[in-house]
Amino acid sequence: MPRERATSDFLKSYAHTHTHAHTHTHTHTHENSNASRLTQHTYTMKLVRFLMKLSNETVTVELKNGTVVHGTVAGVDVAMNMHMKTVKMSIKGREATALDTLTVRGNTIRHVILPDSLPLDTLLIDDTPKIKAKKKEVALGRGRGRGRGRGRGRGRGRGRR
């Protein structure tokens, strides 16, 4: 029965999206001098960022070659490599093997089966701080500026002799 739970609407949406992202919509009002206006922001959470939040959760990972790994997530890196502890690994056609630790390469993962008790609503909130692009400073006056190009007369040959 836990396998049916793993194919919930949430996981189906991940399986059917090409971007591997979950969208969360947030609406709030901005106060202006004249009137308040309603704006809507849409945040996407990448699958890797979601998996990174699964530390200390016990999951089952199915690999593309048919191997099934059951264990506790120690951590997930940006390449989706899963570092696991207290692992039971069942290679297709062989007996299960118990391991203390195991790292699963991210691009070999086919499915991650989550426990029923996992609070998906709280985990799907993207709380990573957004990095805002710095605005370029407006150049005042006729300064030389930075970078290439040093004004008139540079690089125009050696002159007459």
PDB file of C-alpha atoms in Angstrom:
ATOM      1  CA  MET A   1       0.000   0.000   0.000  1.00  0.00           C
ATOM      2  CA  PRO A   2       2.816   2.550   0.547  1.00  0.00           C
ATOM      3  CA  ARG A   3       3.576   2.315  -3.161  1.00  0.00           C
ATOM      4  CA  GLU A   4       0.103   3.632  -4.030  1.00  0.00           C
ATOM      5  CA  ARG A   5       0.630   6.525  -1.608  1.00  0.00           C
ATOM      6  CA  ALA A   6       3.850   7.403  -3.388  1.00  0.00           C
ATOM      7  CA  THR A   7       1.978   7.908  -6.622  1.00  0.00           C
ATOM      8  CA  SER A   8      -0.146  10.680  -5.132  1.00  0.00           C
ATOM      9  CA  ASP A   9      -1.150  13.721  -7.158  1.00  0.00           C
ATOM     10  CA  PHE A  10       1.968  15.520  -5.965  1.00  0.00           C
ATOM     11  CA  LEU A  11       4.345  12.894  -7.294  1.00  0.00           C
ATOM     12  CA  LYS A  12       2.367  12.512 -10.495  1.00  0.00           C
ATOM     13  CA  SER A  13       2.820  16.209 -11.124  1.00  0.00           C
ATOM     14  CA  TYR A  14       6.576  15.782 -10.735  1.00  0.00           C
ATOM     15  CA  ALA A  15       6.577  12.796 -13.081  1.00  0.00           C
ATOM     16  CA  HIS A  16       4.622  14.657 -15.761  1.00  0.00           C
ATOM     17  CA  THR A  17       6.497  17.956 -15.695  1.00  0.00           C
ATOM     18  CA  HIS A  18       9.567  18.389 -17.815  1.00  0.00           C
ATOM     19  CA  THR A  19      11.004  21.097 -15.591  1.00  0.00           C
ATOM     20  CA  HIS A  20      10.873  19.023 -12.405  1.00  0.00           C
ATOM     21  CA  ALA A  21       9.523  21.995 -10.507  1.00  0.00           C
ATOM     22  CA  HIS A  22       6.569  22.569  -8.199  1.00  0.00           C
ATOM     23  CA  THR A  23       4.778  25.888  -8.397  1.00  0.00           C
ATOM     24  CA  HIS A  24       3.574  27.706  -5.304  1.00  0.00           C
ATOM     25  CA  THR A  25       1.502  30.866  -5.703  1.00  0.00           C
ATOM     26  CA  HIS A  26       1.534  33.652  -3.143  1.00  0.00           C
ATOM     27  CA  THR A  27      -0.774  36.669  -3.217  1.00  0.00           C
ATOM     28  CA  HIS A  28      -0.435  39.866  -1.197  1.00  0.00           C
ATOM     29  CA  THR A  29      -1.256  43.568  -1.407  1.00  0.00           C
ATOM     30  CA  HIS A  30       1.080  46.511  -1.898  1.00  0.00           C
ATOM     31  CA  GLU A  31       0.193  49.829  -0.283  1.00  0.00           C
ATOM     32  CA  ASN A  32       0.516  52.816  -2.624  1.00  0.00           C
ATOM     33  CA  SER A  33      -0.251  56.472  -2.007  1.00  0.00           C
ATOM     34  CA  ASN A  34      -3.434  56.318  -4.100  1.00  0.00           C
ATOM     35  CA  ALA A  35      -4.780  52.795  -3.653  1.00  0.00           C
ATOM     36  CA  SER A  36      -3.710  49.301  -2.808  1.00  0.00           C
ATOM     37  CA  ARG A  37      -3.173  46.880  -5.660  1.00  0.00           C
ATOM     38  CA  LEU A  38      -3.163  43.117  -5.657  1.00  0.00           C
ATOM     39  CA  THR A  39      -0.105  41.358  -7.054  1.00  0.00           C
ATOM     40  CA  GLN A  40       0.569  37.709  -7.493  1.00  0.00           C
ATOM     41  CA  HIS A  41       3.998  36.086  -7.327  1.00  0.00           C
ATOM     42  CA  THR A  42       4.685  32.547  -8.493  1.00  0.00           C
ATOM     43  CA  TYR A  43       7.623  30.663  -7.041  1.00  0.00           C
ATOM     44  CA  THR A  44       8.915  27.399  -8.453  1.00  0.00           C
ATOM     45  CA  MET A  45      10.640  24.885  -6.264  1.00  0.00           C
ATOM     46  CA  LYS A  46      13.044  22.571  -7.977  1.00  0.00           C
ATOM     47  CA  LEU A  47      12.819  18.875  -7.220  1.00  0.00           C
ATOM     48  CA  VAL A  48      16.392  18.874  -5.929  1.00  0.00           C
ATOM     49  CA  ARG A  49      15.549  21.609  -3.391  1.00  0.00           C
ATOM     50  CA  PHE A  50      12.606  19.537  -2.184  1.00  0.00           C
ATOM     51  CA  LEU A  51      14.756  16.412  -1.836  1.00  0.00           C
ATOM     52  CA  MET A  52      17.349  18.416   0.115  1.00  0.00           C
ATOM     53  CA  LYS A  53      14.716  18.931   2.821  1.00  0.00           C
ATOM     54  CA  LEU A  54      14.332  15.166   3.338  1.00  0.00           C
ATOM     55  CA  SER A  55      17.284  14.833   5.741  1.00  0.00           C
ATOM     56  CA  ASN A  56      16.702  12.160   8.418  1.00  0.00           C
ATOM     57  CA  GLU A  57      13.623  10.804   6.596  1.00  0.00           C
ATOM     58  CA  THR A  58      13.413   7.121   5.683  1.00  0.00           C
ATOM     59  CA  VAL A  59      12.686   6.687   1.975  1.00  0.00           C
ATOM     60  CA  THR A  60      12.808   4.038  -0.728  1.00  0.00           C
ATOM     61  CA  VAL A  61      14.737   4.896  -3.889  1.00  0.00           C
ATOM     62  CA  GLU A  62      14.259   2.955  -7.115  1.00  0.00           C
ATOM     63  CA  LEU A  63      17.124   3.220  -9.577  1.00  0.00           C
ATOM     64  CA  LYS A  64      16.980   3.065 -13.362  1.00  0.00           C
ATOM     65  CA  ASN A  65      18.693  -0.351 -13.381  1.00  0.00           C
ATOM     66  CA  GLY A  66      15.986  -1.872 -11.145  1.00  0.00           C
ATOM     67  CA  THR A  67      17.917  -1.718  -7.857  1.00  0.00           C
ATOM     68  CA  VAL A  68      15.831  -0.739  -4.822  1.00  0.00           C
ATOM     69  CA  VAL A  69      17.478   1.135  -1.945  1.00  0.00           C
ATOM     70  CA  HIS A  70      15.704   1.636   1.400  1.00  0.00           C
ATOM     71  CA  GLY A  71      17.325   3.820   4.028  1.00  0.00           C
ATOM     72  CA  THR A  72      17.558   7.117   5.881  1.00  0.00           C
ATOM     73  CA  VAL A  73      18.535  10.228   3.938  1.00  0.00           C
ATOM     74  CA  ALA A  74      21.686  11.802   5.367  1.00  0.00           C
ATOM     75  CA  GLY A  75      21.702  14.553   2.744  1.00  0.00           C
ATOM     76  CA  VAL A  76      21.121  15.463  -0.884  1.00  0.00           C
ATOM     77  CA  ASP A  77      23.462  17.687  -2.896  1.00  0.00           C
ATOM     78  CA  VAL A  78      22.711  19.978  -5.846  1.00  0.00           C
ATOM     79  CA  ALA A  79      23.468  17.191  -8.351  1.00  0.00           C
ATOM     80  CA  MET A  80      20.664  15.173  -6.648  1.00  0.00           C
ATOM     81  CA  ASN A  81      23.185  12.670  -5.258  1.00  0.00           C
ATOM     82  CA  MET A  82      21.546  11.064  -2.215  1.00  0.00           C
ATOM     83  CA  HIS A  83      23.756  10.246   0.742  1.00  0.00           C
ATOM     84  CA  MET A  84      22.022   7.591   2.845  1.00  0.00           C
ATOM     85  CA  LYS A  85      22.654   5.694   6.079  1.00  0.00           C
ATOM     86  CA  THR A  86      21.326   2.416   7.527  1.00  0.00           C
ATOM     87  CA  VAL A  87      20.645   1.119   4.033  1.00  0.00           C
ATOM     88  CA  LYS A  88      19.109  -2.082   2.700  1.00  0.00           C
ATOM     89  CA  MET A  89      19.965  -2.443  -0.994  1.00  0.00           C
ATOM     90  CA  SER A  90      18.196  -4.974  -3.211  1.00  0.00           C
ATOM     91  CA  ILE A  91      19.960  -5.396  -6.537  1.00  0.00           C
ATOM     92  CA  LYS A  92      17.710  -6.869  -9.225  1.00  0.00           C
ATOM     93  CA  GLY A  93      18.036 -10.661  -9.249  1.00  0.00           C
ATOM     94  CA  ARG A  94      20.118 -10.856  -6.023  1.00  0.00           C
ATOM     95  CA  GLU A  95      19.588 -10.988  -2.282  1.00  0.00           C
ATOM     96  CA  ALA A  96      19.280  -7.802  -0.236  1.00  0.00           C
ATOM     97  CA  THR A  97      22.460  -6.329   1.253  1.00  0.00           C
ATOM     98  CA  ALA A  98      22.698  -4.249   4.439  1.00  0.00           C
ATOM     99  CA  LEU A  99      25.053  -1.243   4.361  1.00  0.00           C
ATOM    100  CA  ASP A 100      25.980   1.437   6.900  1.00  0.00           C
ATOM    101  CA  THR A 101      26.202   4.207   4.299  1.00  0.00           C
ATOM    102  CA  LEU A 102      25.562   4.551   0.583  1.00  0.00           C
ATOM    103  CA  THR A 103      25.691   7.392  -1.921  1.00  0.00           C
ATOM    104  CA  VAL A 104      23.335   7.115  -4.878  1.00  0.00           C
ATOM    105  CA  ARG A 105      24.295   9.088  -7.979  1.00  0.00           C
ATOM    106  CA  GLY A 106      21.538  11.555  -8.809  1.00  0.00           C
ATOM    107  CA  ASN A 107      21.116  10.751 -12.490  1.00  0.00           C
ATOM    108  CA  THR A 108      20.538   7.036 -11.746  1.00  0.00           C
ATOM    109  CA  ILE A 109      17.411   7.698  -9.641  1.00  0.00           C
ATOM    110  CA  ARG A 110      14.081   6.763 -11.208  1.00  0.00           C
ATOM    111  CA  HIS A 111      11.690   7.132  -8.210  1.00  0.00           C
ATOM    112  CA  VAL A 112      11.852   8.363  -4.634  1.00  0.00           C
ATOM    113  CA  ILE A 113       9.059   6.789  -2.598  1.00  0.00           C
ATOM    114  CA  LEU A 114       8.191   8.953   0.393  1.00  0.00           C
ATOM    115  CA  PRO A 115       6.712   7.823   3.725  1.00  0.00           C
ATOM    116  CA  ASP A 116       2.970   8.388   4.299  1.00  0.00           C
ATOM    117  CA  SER A 117       3.694  10.505   7.376  1.00  0.00           C
ATOM    118  CA  LEU A 118       5.672  13.137   5.447  1.00  0.00           C
ATOM    119  CA  PRO A 119       4.093  16.641   5.731  1.00  0.00           C
ATOM    120  CA  LEU A 120       4.220  17.623   2.046  1.00  0.00           C
ATOM    121  CA  ASP A 121       2.460  20.968   2.560  1.00  0.00           C
ATOM    122  CA  THR A 122       5.176  22.322   4.829  1.00  0.00           C
ATOM    123  CA  LEU A 123       8.045  20.852   2.815  1.00  0.00           C
ATOM    124  CA  LEU A 124       6.827  22.360  -0.452  1.00  0.00           C
ATOM    125  CA  ILE A 125       7.035  25.933   0.828  1.00  0.00           C
ATOM    126  CA  ASP A 126      10.098  27.426  -0.840  1.00  0.00           C
ATOM    127  CA  ASP A 127      11.820  29.257   2.017  1.00  0.00           C
ATOM    128  CA  THR A 128      15.201  29.684   0.343  1.00  0.00           C
ATOM    129  CA  PRO A 129      16.154  33.369   0.172  1.00  0.00           C
ATOM    130  CA  LYS A 130      16.008  34.873  -3.292  1.00  0.00           C
ATOM    131  CA  ILE A 131      19.154  36.621  -4.474  1.00  0.00           C
ATOM    132  CA  LYS A 132      18.205  40.031  -5.810  1.00  0.00           C
ATOM    133  CA  ALA A 133      20.196  41.445  -8.702  1.00  0.00           C
ATOM    134  CA  LYS A 134      22.089  44.583  -7.781  1.00  0.00           C
ATOM    135  CA  LYS A 135      21.161  47.684  -9.736  1.00  0.00           C
ATOM    136  CA  LYS A 136      23.916  49.294 -11.746  1.00  0.00           C
ATOM    137  CA  GLU A 137      25.025  52.614 -10.353  1.00  0.00           C
ATOM    138  CA  VAL A 138      24.221  55.567 -12.557  1.00  0.00           C
ATOM    139  CA  ALA A 139      27.427  57.192 -13.802  1.00  0.00           C
ATOM    140  CA  LEU A 140      27.621  60.848 -12.877  1.00  0.00           C
ATOM    141  CA  GLY A 141      29.703  63.310 -14.896  1.00  0.00           C
ATOM    142  CA  ARG A 142      32.266  62.293 -17.499  1.00  0.00           C
ATOM    143  CA  GLY A 143      34.471  59.937 -15.548  1.00  0.00           C
ATOM    144  CA  ARG A 144      36.631  57.406 -17.297  1.00  0.00           C
ATOM    145  CA  GLY A 145      34.563  54.519 -16.043  1.00  0.00           C
ATOM    146  CA  ARG A 146      35.877  50.983 -15.864  1.00  0.00           C
ATOM    147  CA  GLY A 147      36.921  48.249 -18.192  1.00  0.00           C
ATOM    148  CA  ARG A 148      38.257  48.524 -21.715  1.00  0.00           C
ATOM    149  CA  GLY A 149      38.469  51.676 -23.766  1.00  0.00           C
ATOM    150  CA  ARG A 150      40.630  54.412 -22.327  1.00  0.00           C
ATOM    151  CA  GLY A 151      39.263  57.410 -24.163  1.00  0.00           C
ATOM    152  CA  ARG A 152      40.635  59.182 -27.237  1.00  0.00           C
ATOM    153  CA  GLY A 153      44.063  58.616 -28.648  1.00  0.00           C
ATOM    154  CA  ARG A 154      44.718  55.161 -27.288  1.00  0.00           C
ATOM    155  CA  GLY A 155      45.468  52.335 -29.671  1.00  0.00           C
ATOM    156  CA  ARG A 156      45.602  54.483 -32.801  1.00  0.00           C
ATOM    157  CA  GLY A 157      48.970  53.356 -34.069  1.00  0.00           C
ATOM    158  CA  ARG A 158      52.467  54.700 -33.472  1.00  0.00           C
ATOM    159  CA  GLY A 159      52.068  58.056 -35.150  1.00  0.00           C
ATOM    160  CA  ARG A 160      54.409  59.674 -37.753  1.00  0.00           C
ATOM    161  CA  ARG A 161      58.201  59.546 -37.549  1.00  0.00           C
TER     162      ARG A 161
END
